[in-house]
mmCIF file of C-alpha atoms in Angstrom:
data_model
loop_
_atom_site.group_PDB
_atom_site.id
_atom_site.type_symbol
_atom_site.label_atom_id
_atom_site.label_comp_id
_atom_site.label_asym_id
_atom_site.label_seq_id
_atom_site.Cartn_x
_atom_site.Cartn_y
_atom_site.Cartn_z
ATOM 1 C CA MET A 28 -14.741 -76.388 -50.342
ATOM 2 C CA GLU A 29 -13.095 -76.681 -53.736
ATOM 3 C CA THR A 30 -14.322 -74.438 -56.890
ATOM 4 C CA ASN A 31 -12.892 -73.981 -60.038
ATOM 5 C CA ASN A 32 -9.799 -76.536 -59.913
ATOM 6 C CA THR A 33 -9.078 -74.512 -57.013
ATOM 7 C CA PRO A 34 -9.609 -75.588 -52.950
ATOM 8 C CA LYS A 35 -9.334 -73.498 -50.826
ATOM 9 C CA ILE A 36 -7.357 -74.549 -48.352
ATOM 10 C CA TYR A 37 -8.541 -73.559 -44.386
ATOM 11 C CA PRO A 38 -5.586 -74.072 -41.404
ATOM 12 C CA CYS A 39 -7.778 -75.403 -39.194
ATOM 13 C CA ALA A 40 -10.716 -77.260 -39.890
ATOM 14 C CA ILE A 41 -12.883 -78.988 -36.592
ATOM 15 C CA ILE A 42 -15.919 -81.506 -36.458
ATOM 16 C CA GLY A 43 -18.086 -81.016 -34.167
ATOM 17 C CA GLY A 44 -19.304 -77.847 -33.047
ATOM 18 C CA GLY A 45 -19.555 -78.574 -28.964
ATOM 19 C CA LEU A 46 -18.144 -76.840 -26.233
ATOM 20 C CA GLY A 47 -14.458 -78.099 -27.119
ATOM 21 C CA GLY A 48 -15.234 -77.420 -30.802
ATOM 22 C CA LEU A 49 -16.865 -74.087 -30.679
ATOM 23 C CA CYS A 50 -14.153 -72.300 -28.118
ATOM 24 C CA LEU A 51 -11.660 -73.755 -30.354
ATOM 25 C CA ALA A 52 -12.897 -72.455 -33.107
ATOM 26 C CA ILE A 53 -13.441 -68.710 -31.081
ATOM 27 C CA GLN A 54 -9.533 -68.754 -29.821
ATOM 28 C CA LEU A 55 -8.059 -69.602 -33.849
ATOM 29 C CA ALA A 56 -9.975 -66.746 -35.261
ATOM 30 C CA GLN A 57 -8.984 -64.288 -32.850
ATOM 31 C CA ARG A 58 -5.829 -64.257 -33.520
ATOM 32 C CA GLY A 59 -6.377 -64.147 -37.513
ATOM 33 C CA MET A 60 -6.581 -67.751 -37.684
ATOM 34 C CA GLU A 61 -8.969 -68.897 -41.431
ATOM 35 C CA VAL A 62 -11.319 -71.837 -39.542
ATOM 36 C CA VAL A 63 -14.498 -73.661 -40.738
ATOM 37 C CA LEU A 64 -16.295 -75.681 -37.675
ATOM 38 C CA PHE A 65 -18.893 -78.009 -39.019
ATOM 39 C CA GLU A 66 -21.669 -79.291 -37.219
ATOM 40 C CA LYS A 67 -24.182 -81.961 -37.898
ATOM 41 C CA ASN A 68 -26.918 -80.497 -36.262
ATOM 42 C CA SER A 69 -28.332 -77.152 -35.779
ATOM 43 C CA TYR A 70 -28.064 -74.483 -33.032
ATOM 44 C CA PRO A 71 -29.685 -73.843 -31.402
ATOM 45 C CA GLN A 72 -30.025 -77.424 -29.641
ATOM 46 C CA HIS A 73 -30.675 -79.521 -26.145
ATOM 47 C CA ARG A 74 -27.572 -82.149 -25.343
ATOM 48 C CA VAL A 75 -27.987 -84.541 -22.741
ATOM 49 C CA CYS A 76 -25.791 -82.589 -20.093
ATOM 50 C CA GLY A 77 -26.043 -81.886 -16.664
ATOM 51 C CA GLU A 78 -25.605 -78.061 -17.256
ATOM 52 C CA TYR A 79 -23.418 -77.092 -14.077
ATOM 53 C CA ILE A 80 -19.986 -75.948 -14.717
ATOM 54 C CA SER A 81 -16.482 -75.117 -12.311
ATOM 55 C CA MET A 82 -15.981 -71.780 -11.308
ATOM 56 C CA GLU A 83 -12.311 -72.801 -13.391
ATOM 57 C CA SER A 84 -14.121 -71.203 -16.307
ATOM 58 C CA TRP A 85 -16.006 -68.306 -15.240
ATOM 59 C CA ASP A 86 -13.055 -66.148 -16.204
ATOM 60 C CA PHE A 87 -12.022 -67.549 -20.091
ATOM 61 C CA LEU A 88 -16.091 -67.642 -21.566
ATOM 62 C CA THR A 89 -15.894 -64.659 -20.087
ATOM 63 C CA LYS A 90 -12.706 -63.241 -22.341
ATOM 64 C CA LEU A 91 -14.417 -65.313 -24.960
ATOM 65 C CA GLY A 92 -17.289 -62.510 -25.096
ATOM 66 C CA VAL A 93 -19.616 -64.771 -23.274
ATOM 67 C CA PRO A 94 -21.929 -62.126 -20.976
ATOM 68 C CA LEU A 95 -22.177 -64.967 -18.523
ATOM 69 C CA ALA A 96 -22.387 -61.778 -15.409
ATOM 70 C CA ASP A 97 -25.436 -59.899 -17.310
ATOM 71 C CA LEU A 98 -27.392 -63.508 -17.507
ATOM 72 C CA GLN A 99 -28.251 -63.424 -14.039
ATOM 73 C CA LEU A 100 -26.936 -67.572 -13.806
ATOM 74 C CA PRO A 101 -27.093 -69.688 -10.524
ATOM 75 C CA ILE A 102 -23.808 -69.380 -8.717
ATOM 76 C CA ILE A 103 -23.549 -72.897 -7.176
ATOM 77 C CA LYS A 104 -21.860 -72.818 -3.562
ATOM 78 C CA GLN A 105 -23.527 -76.318 -1.804
ATOM 79 C CA LEU A 106 -24.260 -79.784 -2.416
ATOM 80 C CA GLY A 107 -26.022 -82.778 -1.197
ATOM 81 C CA ILE A 108 -25.283 -86.146 -1.883
ATOM 82 C CA SER A 109 -27.703 -88.767 -1.370
ATOM 83 C CA ALA A 110 -28.255 -92.577 -1.177
ATOM 84 C CA GLU A 111 -30.880 -94.646 -2.397
ATOM 85 C CA SER A 112 -32.094 -95.181 1.561
ATOM 86 C CA GLY A 113 -32.691 -91.130 1.711
ATOM 87 C CA PHE A 114 -29.274 -90.174 3.457
ATOM 88 C CA MET A 115 -27.517 -86.521 2.458
ATOM 89 C CA LEU A 116 -24.011 -86.075 2.821
ATOM 90 C CA GLN A 117 -24.130 -81.488 3.166
ATOM 91 C CA SER A 118 -20.945 -80.313 1.510
ATOM 92 C CA SER A 119 -20.186 -76.765 0.815
ATOM 93 C CA LEU A 120 -17.881 -76.012 -2.950
ATOM 94 C CA ALA A 121 -14.897 -74.524 -2.227
ATOM 95 C CA LEU A 122 -14.404 -73.082 -5.637
ATOM 96 C CA GLY A 123 -18.162 -73.654 -7.197
ATOM 97 C CA GLY A 124 -19.544 -73.936 -10.673
ATOM 98 C CA PHE A 125 -22.790 -72.251 -11.941
ATOM 99 C CA GLY A 126 -25.856 -73.207 -14.237
ATOM 100 C CA ILE A 127 -26.690 -72.788 -17.582
ATOM 101 C CA SER A 128 -28.629 -74.575 -20.095
ATOM 102 C CA ARG A 129 -26.288 -75.861 -23.093
ATOM 103 C CA TYR A 130 -29.379 -74.982 -25.878
ATOM 104 C CA SER A 131 -27.710 -71.133 -24.385
ATOM 105 C CA LEU A 132 -24.518 -71.834 -24.119
ATOM 106 C CA ASP A 133 -23.297 -72.994 -27.260
ATOM 107 C CA GLN A 134 -25.766 -70.641 -28.893
ATOM 108 C CA TYR A 135 -23.677 -67.736 -27.136
ATOM 109 C CA LEU A 136 -21.181 -69.253 -28.836
ATOM 110 C CA CYS A 137 -22.047 -70.220 -32.258
ATOM 111 C CA GLN A 138 -23.201 -66.435 -32.694
ATOM 112 C CA LEU A 139 -19.607 -65.568 -31.345
ATOM 113 C CA ALA A 140 -17.682 -68.234 -33.866
ATOM 114 C CA ARG A 141 -19.407 -66.699 -36.934
ATOM 115 C CA SER A 142 -18.651 -62.994 -35.871
ATOM 116 C CA LYS A 143 -14.921 -63.581 -35.538
ATOM 117 C CA GLY A 144 -14.952 -65.688 -39.123
ATOM 118 C CA VAL A 145 -15.762 -68.432 -38.732
ATOM 119 C CA THR A 146 -16.949 -70.541 -41.053
ATOM 120 C CA VAL A 147 -19.294 -72.261 -39.061
ATOM 121 C CA LEU A 148 -21.770 -74.782 -41.027
ATOM 122 C CA GLU A 149 -24.631 -76.168 -39.348
ATOM 123 C CA ASN A 150 -26.748 -79.608 -40.956
ATOM 124 C CA CYS A 151 -22.696 -80.660 -42.443
ATOM 125 C CA LYS A 152 -21.979 -83.887 -41.411
ATOM 126 C CA VAL A 153 -18.561 -84.891 -42.068
ATOM 127 C CA ASN A 154 -18.609 -89.134 -43.706
ATOM 128 C CA ASP A 155 -14.266 -89.332 -43.805
ATOM 129 C CA VAL A 156 -11.269 -87.667 -43.383
ATOM 130 C CA LYS A 157 -8.122 -88.436 -46.153
ATOM 131 C CA ALA A 158 -4.841 -87.646 -46.589
ATOM 132 C CA ALA A 159 -4.639 -85.600 -49.042
ATOM 133 C CA ASP A 160 -0.383 -85.006 -49.385
ATOM 134 C CA ASP A 161 1.633 -84.776 -46.583
ATOM 135 C CA GLN A 162 0.335 -81.373 -45.781
ATOM 136 C CA VAL A 163 -3.194 -81.069 -46.579
ATOM 137 C CA SER A 164 -6.402 -83.381 -45.308
ATOM 138 C CA VAL A 165 -9.823 -83.328 -47.918
ATOM 139 C CA ILE A 166 -12.805 -83.606 -45.468
ATOM 140 C CA HIS A 167 -15.731 -85.329 -47.418
ATOM 141 C CA THR A 168 -18.656 -83.713 -45.694
ATOM 142 C CA SER A 169 -22.652 -83.455 -47.130
ATOM 143 C CA GLN A 170 -22.426 -80.355 -47.598
ATOM 144 C CA GLY A 171 -18.762 -81.577 -50.253
ATOM 145 C CA HIS A 172 -15.027 -81.266 -50.102
ATOM 146 C CA TYR A 173 -13.383 -79.197 -47.385
ATOM 147 C CA PHE A 174 -9.903 -78.507 -47.092
ATOM 148 C CA ALA A 175 -7.286 -78.332 -44.245
ATOM 149 C CA GLN A 176 -3.444 -77.926 -42.836
ATOM 150 C CA LEU A 177 -5.050 -79.175 -39.446
ATOM 151 C CA ILE A 178 -7.832 -81.551 -38.243
ATOM 152 C CA CYS A 179 -9.616 -81.007 -34.916
ATOM 153 C CA GLY A 180 -12.440 -83.596 -33.319
ATOM 154 C CA SER A 181 -14.894 -82.373 -31.245
ATOM 155 C CA PHE A 182 -17.491 -84.736 -31.748
ATOM 156 C CA GLY A 183 -18.102 -85.523 -28.629
ATOM 157 C CA LYS A 184 -18.728 -89.815 -26.599
ATOM 158 C CA TYR A 185 -19.311 -91.350 -30.177
ATOM 159 C CA ALA A 186 -16.152 -91.146 -32.414
ATOM 160 C CA PRO A 187 -17.083 -91.145 -37.186
ATOM 161 C CA ASN A 188 -15.826 -94.321 -38.576
ATOM 162 C CA PHE A 189 -12.671 -92.069 -39.702
ATOM 163 C CA ALA A 190 -11.461 -91.761 -36.205
ATOM 164 C CA LYS A 191 -11.962 -94.547 -34.623
ATOM 165 C CA PRO A 192 -8.527 -96.101 -33.619
ATOM 166 C CA SER A 193 -7.389 -99.072 -36.334
ATOM 167 C CA HIS A 194 -6.909 -101.310 -32.947
ATOM 168 C CA PRO A 195 -10.253 -101.368 -30.950
ATOM 169 C CA ILE A 196 -10.363 -100.231 -27.479
ATOM 170 C CA SER A 197 -11.883 -103.091 -25.134
ATOM 171 C CA LYS A 198 -14.737 -101.613 -23.926
ATOM 172 C CA ASN A 199 -14.536 -102.999 -20.105
ATOM 173 C CA SER A 200 -16.979 -101.134 -18.552
ATOM 174 C CA PRO A 201 -20.248 -100.780 -18.782
ATOM 175 C CA ASN A 202 -22.874 -99.665 -21.150
ATOM 176 C CA TYR A 203 -24.566 -97.109 -20.151
ATOM 177 C CA ILE A 204 -27.730 -94.436 -21.109
ATOM 178 C CA GLY A 205 -28.258 -90.089 -20.311
ATOM 179 C CA VAL A 206 -31.316 -88.687 -19.848
ATOM 180 C CA LYS A 207 -31.858 -85.329 -19.384
ATOM 181 C CA TYR A 208 -34.971 -83.451 -18.162
ATOM 182 C CA HIS A 209 -35.807 -79.608 -17.920
ATOM 183 C CA ILE A 210 -38.214 -79.337 -15.387
ATOM 184 C CA GLN A 211 -38.851 -76.329 -13.020
ATOM 185 C CA THR A 212 -38.902 -77.453 -8.902
ATOM 186 C CA ASP A 213 -37.818 -76.301 -5.501
ATOM 187 C CA LEU A 214 -34.398 -76.438 -5.535
ATOM 188 C CA ALA A 215 -32.278 -73.773 -3.524
ATOM 189 C CA ALA A 216 -30.967 -71.840 -7.134
ATOM 190 C CA ASP A 217 -27.259 -71.635 -5.255
ATOM 191 C CA ARG A 218 -27.596 -76.102 -4.464
ATOM 192 C CA ILE A 219 -26.917 -79.092 -7.202
ATOM 193 C CA GLU A 220 -27.624 -82.319 -5.779
ATOM 194 C CA LEU A 221 -26.705 -85.692 -6.210
ATOM 195 C CA HIS A 222 -28.603 -88.760 -5.828
ATOM 196 C CA ASN A 223 -27.855 -91.931 -5.622
ATOM 197 C CA PHE A 224 -29.980 -95.150 -7.805
ATOM 198 C CA GLN A 225 -28.789 -98.745 -7.967
ATOM 199 C CA ASP A 226 -26.405 -98.558 -10.762
ATOM 200 C CA GLY A 227 -27.005 -95.224 -11.174
ATOM 201 C CA TYR A 228 -27.112 -91.882 -10.174
ATOM 202 C CA CYS A 229 -28.847 -88.307 -10.833
ATOM 203 C CA GLY A 230 -27.986 -85.226 -10.597
ATOM 204 C CA ILE A 231 -30.112 -82.234 -10.071
ATOM 205 C CA SER A 232 -29.467 -77.887 -10.509
ATOM 206 C CA LYS A 233 -30.544 -75.101 -11.746
ATOM 207 C CA VAL A 234 -29.481 -73.247 -14.730
ATOM 208 C CA ASP A 235 -31.162 -70.012 -16.651
ATOM 209 C CA LYS A 236 -34.514 -68.892 -17.425
ATOM 210 C CA ASP A 237 -36.063 -69.947 -14.179
ATOM 211 C CA GLN A 238 -35.445 -73.428 -15.098
ATOM 212 C CA TYR A 239 -33.657 -76.553 -13.067
ATOM 213 C CA CYS A 240 -31.306 -79.452 -14.684
ATOM 214 C CA LEU A 241 -31.858 -83.258 -14.191
ATOM 215 C CA CYS A 242 -29.740 -84.926 -15.905
ATOM 216 C CA TYR A 243 -29.142 -89.220 -15.087
ATOM 217 C CA LEU A 244 -26.668 -92.027 -15.540
ATOM 218 C CA SER A 245 -28.150 -95.306 -15.223
ATOM 219 C CA LYS A 246 -27.236 -98.763 -16.474
ATOM 220 C CA ALA A 247 -28.984 -100.205 -20.008
ATOM 221 C CA SER A 248 -29.225 -103.721 -17.601
ATOM 222 C CA ASN A 249 -31.842 -101.432 -15.923
ATOM 223 C CA LEU A 250 -33.882 -99.606 -18.822
ATOM 224 C CA GLN A 251 -33.795 -103.792 -20.011
ATOM 225 C CA GLN A 252 -34.813 -105.403 -17.001
ATOM 226 C CA ALA A 253 -37.710 -102.191 -17.286
ATOM 227 C CA GLY A 254 -39.295 -103.691 -20.515
ATOM 228 C CA ASN A 255 -36.468 -101.176 -22.346
ATOM 229 C CA ASP A 256 -39.751 -99.306 -20.503
ATOM 230 C CA LEU A 257 -37.940 -95.367 -19.491
ATOM 231 C CA LYS A 258 -41.180 -94.119 -17.735
ATOM 232 C CA THR A 259 -40.875 -97.527 -16.140
ATOM 233 C CA MET A 260 -37.665 -97.884 -14.790
ATOM 234 C CA GLU A 261 -37.818 -94.746 -13.459
ATOM 235 C CA GLU A 262 -40.637 -95.540 -10.907
ATOM 236 C CA LYS A 263 -39.367 -99.337 -10.802
ATOM 237 C CA VAL A 264 -35.892 -97.966 -9.930
ATOM 238 C CA LEU A 265 -35.236 -94.496 -9.788
ATOM 239 C CA TYR A 266 -38.463 -93.493 -7.787
ATOM 240 C CA LYS A 267 -36.250 -95.987 -4.653
ATOM 241 C CA ASN A 268 -34.771 -93.064 -3.382
ATOM 242 C CA PRO A 269 -37.502 -90.815 -1.091
ATOM 243 C CA TRP A 270 -35.561 -87.279 -2.666
ATOM 244 C CA LEU A 271 -35.666 -88.997 -6.347
ATOM 245 C CA LYS A 272 -39.172 -89.874 -6.207
ATOM 246 C CA LYS A 273 -40.285 -86.546 -3.963
ATOM 247 C CA TYR A 274 -38.535 -84.314 -7.708
ATOM 248 C CA PHE A 275 -40.227 -87.122 -9.986
ATOM 249 C CA THR A 276 -43.937 -86.698 -8.564
ATOM 250 C CA GLN A 277 -43.888 -83.204 -7.802
ATOM 251 C CA SER A 278 -42.136 -80.999 -10.254
ATOM 252 C CA THR A 279 -43.059 -79.716 -13.365
ATOM 253 C CA PHE A 280 -41.278 -81.492 -16.677
ATOM 254 C CA LEU A 281 -41.357 -79.038 -19.151
ATOM 255 C CA TYR A 282 -41.304 -81.042 -22.191
ATOM 256 C CA ASP A 283 -43.373 -83.275 -23.975
ATOM 257 C CA SER A 284 -40.088 -86.185 -23.754
ATOM 258 C CA PRO A 285 -36.521 -86.471 -22.221
ATOM 259 C CA LEU A 286 -33.484 -85.758 -24.370
ATOM 260 C CA VAL A 287 -31.937 -89.814 -24.531
ATOM 261 C CA ILE A 288 -28.688 -91.158 -25.345
ATOM 262 C CA SER A 289 -28.031 -95.077 -25.047
ATOM 263 C CA ASN A 290 -23.688 -96.772 -25.716
ATOM 264 C CA ILE A 291 -22.455 -94.244 -23.036
ATOM 265 C CA TYR A 292 -19.422 -95.759 -21.762
ATOM 266 C CA PHE A 293 -16.459 -95.100 -19.991
ATOM 267 C CA HIS A 294 -13.077 -95.887 -21.342
ATOM 268 C CA PRO A 295 -9.698 -94.194 -22.482
ATOM 269 C CA LYS A 296 -9.880 -92.302 -25.773
ATOM 270 C CA ALA A 297 -6.788 -90.953 -27.160
ATOM 271 C CA ALA A 298 -6.293 -86.528 -27.978
ATOM 272 C CA TYR A 299 -4.522 -86.962 -30.993
ATOM 273 C CA LEU A 300 -5.558 -90.460 -33.457
ATOM 274 C CA ASN A 301 -4.920 -90.598 -36.858
ATOM 275 C CA GLY A 302 -3.657 -87.435 -37.381
ATOM 276 C CA MET A 303 -6.664 -84.795 -36.163
ATOM 277 C CA PHE A 304 -6.192 -83.380 -32.535
ATOM 278 C CA MET A 305 -8.916 -84.393 -30.149
ATOM 279 C CA LEU A 306 -10.461 -82.203 -27.173
ATOM 280 C CA GLY A 307 -13.866 -82.802 -25.911
ATOM 281 C CA ASP A 308 -15.362 -86.529 -24.917
ATOM 282 C CA ALA A 309 -13.594 -87.515 -28.266
ATOM 283 C CA ALA A 310 -10.245 -87.358 -26.204
ATOM 284 C CA GLY A 311 -11.512 -88.951 -22.794
ATOM 285 C CA ALA A 312 -14.581 -88.576 -20.955
ATOM 286 C CA ILE A 313 -14.900 -87.961 -17.042
ATOM 287 C CA THR A 314 -18.229 -89.495 -14.951
ATOM 288 C CA PRO A 315 -21.135 -87.104 -15.436
ATOM 289 C CA LEU A 316 -20.435 -87.508 -11.033
ATOM 290 C CA CYS A 317 -17.540 -85.087 -11.042
ATOM 291 C CA GLY A 318 -20.065 -82.710 -13.818
ATOM 292 C CA ASN A 319 -16.771 -80.718 -14.623
ATOM 293 C CA GLY A 320 -16.895 -82.523 -18.311
ATOM 294 C CA MET A 321 -17.066 -79.205 -19.622
ATOM 295 C CA SER A 322 -14.778 -77.810 -18.116
ATOM 296 C CA MET A 323 -11.885 -80.913 -19.269
ATOM 297 C CA ALA A 324 -13.357 -79.580 -22.728
ATOM 298 C CA MET A 325 -12.816 -75.698 -22.913
ATOM 299 C CA ARG A 326 -9.285 -76.215 -20.775
ATOM 300 C CA ALA A 327 -8.063 -78.242 -23.645
ATOM 301 C CA SER A 328 -9.238 -76.041 -26.083
ATOM 302 C CA LYS A 329 -7.354 -73.459 -24.861
ATOM 303 C CA ILE A 330 -4.137 -75.565 -24.783
ATOM 304 C CA LEU A 331 -4.290 -76.563 -28.241
ATOM 305 C CA ALA A 332 -5.299 -73.335 -29.511
ATOM 306 C CA GLY A 333 -2.066 -72.311 -28.460
ATOM 307 C CA LEU A 334 -0.077 -75.251 -29.796
ATOM 308 C CA ILE A 335 -1.734 -74.690 -32.832
ATOM 309 C CA LEU A 336 -0.990 -70.826 -33.419
ATOM 310 C CA LEU A 337 2.872 -71.962 -32.264
ATOM 311 C CA TYR A 338 2.440 -74.470 -35.221
ATOM 312 C CA HIS A 339 0.402 -71.482 -37.319
ATOM 313 C CA ARG A 340 3.918 -69.023 -36.898
ATOM 314 C CA GLY A 341 6.400 -71.662 -37.562
ATOM 315 C CA GLU A 342 7.809 -72.419 -34.798
ATOM 316 C CA ILE A 343 6.821 -75.985 -34.156
ATOM 317 C CA ASP A 344 6.230 -78.194 -36.546
ATOM 318 C CA LYS A 345 3.183 -81.309 -35.970
ATOM 319 C CA THR A 346 5.437 -83.948 -34.290
ATOM 320 C CA ALA A 347 6.196 -81.869 -32.263
ATOM 321 C CA LEU A 348 2.338 -80.357 -32.366
ATOM 322 C CA ALA A 349 1.155 -83.112 -31.700
ATOM 323 C CA LYS A 350 3.506 -84.043 -29.025
ATOM 324 C CA ARG A 351 3.191 -81.483 -26.592
ATOM 325 C CA TYR A 352 -0.373 -81.016 -26.645
ATOM 326 C CA ILE A 353 -0.343 -85.481 -25.785
ATOM 327 C CA ALA A 354 1.732 -84.245 -23.193
ATOM 328 C CA ALA A 355 -0.105 -81.128 -21.387
ATOM 329 C CA TRP A 356 -3.175 -83.572 -22.138
ATOM 330 C CA LYS A 357 -2.237 -85.495 -19.625
ATOM 331 C CA ALA A 358 -1.406 -83.301 -17.456
ATOM 332 C CA ASN A 359 -3.971 -81.362 -17.431
ATOM 333 C CA PHE A 360 -6.823 -84.182 -17.368
ATOM 334 C CA ASN A 361 -5.996 -88.210 -16.662
ATOM 335 C CA ASN A 362 -5.503 -87.699 -13.154
ATOM 336 C CA ARG A 363 -9.011 -85.542 -12.901
ATOM 337 C CA ILE A 364 -10.754 -89.363 -15.314
ATOM 338 C CA TRP A 365 -8.856 -91.723 -12.264
ATOM 339 C CA ALA A 366 -10.316 -89.524 -9.588
ATOM 340 C CA GLY A 367 -14.057 -89.907 -11.106
ATOM 341 C CA GLN A 368 -13.603 -93.126 -11.999
ATOM 342 C CA TYR A 369 -12.760 -94.431 -8.681
ATOM 343 C CA LEU A 370 -14.983 -92.161 -7.389
ATOM 344 C CA GLN A 371 -18.279 -93.855 -9.416
ATOM 345 C CA LEU A 372 -17.022 -97.753 -7.579
ATOM 346 C CA LEU A 373 -18.699 -95.711 -4.395
ATOM 347 C CA PHE A 374 -22.046 -94.334 -5.872
ATOM 348 C CA GLY A 375 -24.464 -96.368 -7.588
ATOM 349 C CA LYS A 376 -24.517 -99.726 -5.280
ATOM 350 C CA LYS A 377 -26.915 -99.888 -2.122
ATOM 351 C CA GLN A 378 -24.780 -100.594 0.192
ATOM 352 C CA SER A 379 -21.195 -98.810 -1.188
ATOM 353 C CA THR A 380 -22.205 -95.509 -1.046
ATOM 354 C CA GLN A 381 -24.242 -95.623 1.646
ATOM 355 C CA LEU A 382 -21.126 -95.812 3.559
ATOM 356 C CA ALA A 383 -19.839 -93.974 1.336
ATOM 357 C CA LEU A 384 -21.146 -91.528 2.577
ATOM 358 C CA LYS A 385 -21.705 -91.519 6.208
ATOM 359 C CA THR A 386 -18.157 -91.677 6.619
ATOM 360 C CA LEU A 387 -17.416 -89.265 3.900
ATOM 361 C CA ASN A 388 -19.806 -87.188 6.333
ATOM 362 C CA ARG A 389 -17.496 -87.350 9.422
ATOM 363 C CA LEU A 390 -14.777 -86.311 7.268
ATOM 364 C CA PRO A 391 -15.203 -82.567 6.045
ATOM 365 C CA ALA A 392 -11.692 -82.243 5.419
ATOM 366 C CA LEU A 393 -11.207 -85.821 3.370
ATOM 367 C CA THR A 394 -14.795 -84.971 1.502
ATOM 368 C CA GLN A 395 -13.349 -81.335 0.502
ATOM 369 C CA ARG A 396 -10.291 -82.869 -0.801
ATOM 370 C CA LEU A 397 -12.232 -85.678 -3.129
ATOM 371 C CA ILE A 398 -14.175 -82.408 -4.727
ATOM 372 C CA GLY A 399 -10.811 -80.855 -5.097
ATOM 373 C CA LEU A 400 -9.513 -83.704 -6.974
ATOM 374 C CA THR A 401 -12.440 -82.994 -10.123
ATOM 375 C CA HIS A 402 -11.887 -79.707 -10.313
ATOM 376 C CA GLY A 403 -8.902 -77.573 -11.868
ATOM 377 C CA LEU A 404 -8.154 -74.032 -11.603
ATOM 378 C CA PRO A 405 -9.187 -71.437 -12.932
ATOM 379 C CA PHE A 406 -7.453 -70.347 -16.479
#
């Protein structure tokens, strides 16, 4: 923040303190860079998220300092996918994953970031970002003005006005809502299930503290047709799948109301825009069906951190940094996002889902291949 007319200039500022932003901040701070991170809410917080993380991220988080091995987390190796009729495809997960709530994980990462010297500003909303000169940007926040050489955006699915493209991208994809509950239920700890219903699907898996995450994505039209009443929509639409009816009627719901987000779209975004480096859902979101958005955010943070350190040491300029990051982002994630979009077309429709699952049930090698398309290698 500017004091006595002499501004403090941070080498890097990060807008948004989700997984991508926190992991990027920790990596830069570990290598001696001074970083400021702006988070509009406060920690710990719940987020609409499936809370299943691919095992590709385990070593990365452990190296950052998150004590995963000490947390007795569920290791998930089995997958079940049901059609609205109740037919269930059973499959193993070659790589697998683990469950941890965002409430817990984000808090661990925030504490780590602060311990490494990151300036984490909670309840601090960024209102605008402007170029002060060729080298420095000024960040206008609810807590004053800050200055930085590089700006990174990790603000999730909803881009603030200053981070939107000058020519808005056409939203050809449907509008979705996301709903998350924490429950206690009868499901094996090493298992994740995806249950389809008309124009949506719901994931259930165990996380920490003997809780399960139940999170679903539905076209907004389902809610509109139910008079914008969530409970009515669940009973009229989700309950048609007998598995979902069982979980909703035979589980203990741990909070009075769910966490809900709306206006979710899956459309192309940009890894570099308006002079800012994007990561996580701000750069591009994989469909929740694939359960790997969190791993993608963390992998992007590792890629970007390495390039920012090269820039900080004077080995590349900002133009080269942007060019190399865009290329690396596309190489690592374009195919995964493409695979997720096409897989989503098979699900959430009564007939096509049933046919797809019965076909895959007879072709386990193809099932493993499709699962593999949405996962990356450990990093």
